[in-house]
Amino acid sequence: MPKYHVEEMDGDAVTATHLVNATTPLRAAKEATEREVTLRTSEPIWVRVTDEQRGHVFEYSFSL
């Protein structure tokens, strides 16, 4: 199972970090934050998920 580096963000500032083993980046974001997430557009509070092995970065925001 891939390992993801999950960062909770406020603008450009990191507010929390997590290391999560998950099947997908979306699931990693959900497991790390314990909240539902969706793809980010321009929300100021968001979640950055990095697949360190492949070098991919994903951006999510919290679902309302």
Coordinates of C-alpha atoms in Angstrom, one line a residue:
M1 CA 0.0 0.0 0.0
P2 CA 1.4 3.4 -1.0
K3 CA 2.6 5.9 1.7
Y4 CA 1.4 9.5 1.4
H5 CA 2.6 12.7 3.1
V6 CA -0.6 14.7 4.0
E7 CA -0.4 18.3 5.0
E8 CA -3.3 20.4 6.2
M9 CA -2.9 23.9 4.8
D10 CA -4.1 27.5 5.6
G11 CA -3.1 29.4 2.5
D12 CA 0.6 28.6 2.0
A13 CA 1.2 27.7 5.7
V14 CA 1.3 24.1 6.9
T15 CA -0.9 23.6 10.0
A16 CA -0.6 19.9 10.5
T17 CA 1.3 17.0 8.9
H18 CA 0.5 13.2 8.7
L19 CA 2.1 10.1 7.2
V20 CA -0.6 7.7 5.9
N21 CA -0.7 4.4 4.2
A22 CA -3.7 4.3 2.0
T23 CA -4.9 2.9 -1.4
T24 CA -5.4 6.3 -3.0
P25 CA -4.4 10.0 -2.3
L26 CA -8.1 10.8 -1.7
R27 CA -8.4 8.1 1.0
A28 CA -5.2 9.3 2.6
A29 CA -6.6 12.8 2.9
K30 CA -9.8 11.5 4.4
E31 CA -8.0 9.2 6.9
A32 CA -5.5 11.9 8.0
T33 CA -8.1 14.6 8.5
E34 CA -11.0 12.4 9.6
R35 CA -13.2 14.5 7.3
E36 CA -14.8 14.3 3.8
V37 CA -12.8 16.0 1.1
T38 CA -13.2 16.9 -2.5
L39 CA -10.9 18.3 -5.2
R40 CA -9.7 21.8 -4.4
T41 CA -10.5 24.8 -6.5
S42 CA -9.4 28.0 -4.6
E43 CA -10.3 27.3 -1.0
P44 CA -8.0 29.0 1.6
I45 CA -8.1 25.9 3.9
W46 CA -7.0 22.8 2.1
V47 CA -5.1 19.5 2.1
R48 CA -2.0 18.7 0.1
V49 CA -1.2 15.1 -0.4
T50 CA 2.1 14.0 -1.8
D51 CA 2.9 10.6 -3.2
E52 CA 6.6 10.7 -2.3
Q53 CA 7.4 7.6 -4.4
R54 CA 6.0 8.9 -7.7
G55 CA 6.5 12.7 -7.0
H56 CA 2.8 13.5 -7.5
V57 CA 1.0 16.2 -5.5
F58 CA -2.8 16.3 -5.0
E59 CA -4.9 19.1 -3.6
Y60 CA -8.2 18.7 -1.8
S61 CA -10.5 20.9 0.2
F62 CA -13.0 20.0 2.9
S63 CA -16.6 19.1 1.8
L64 CA -19.3 21.2 3.3

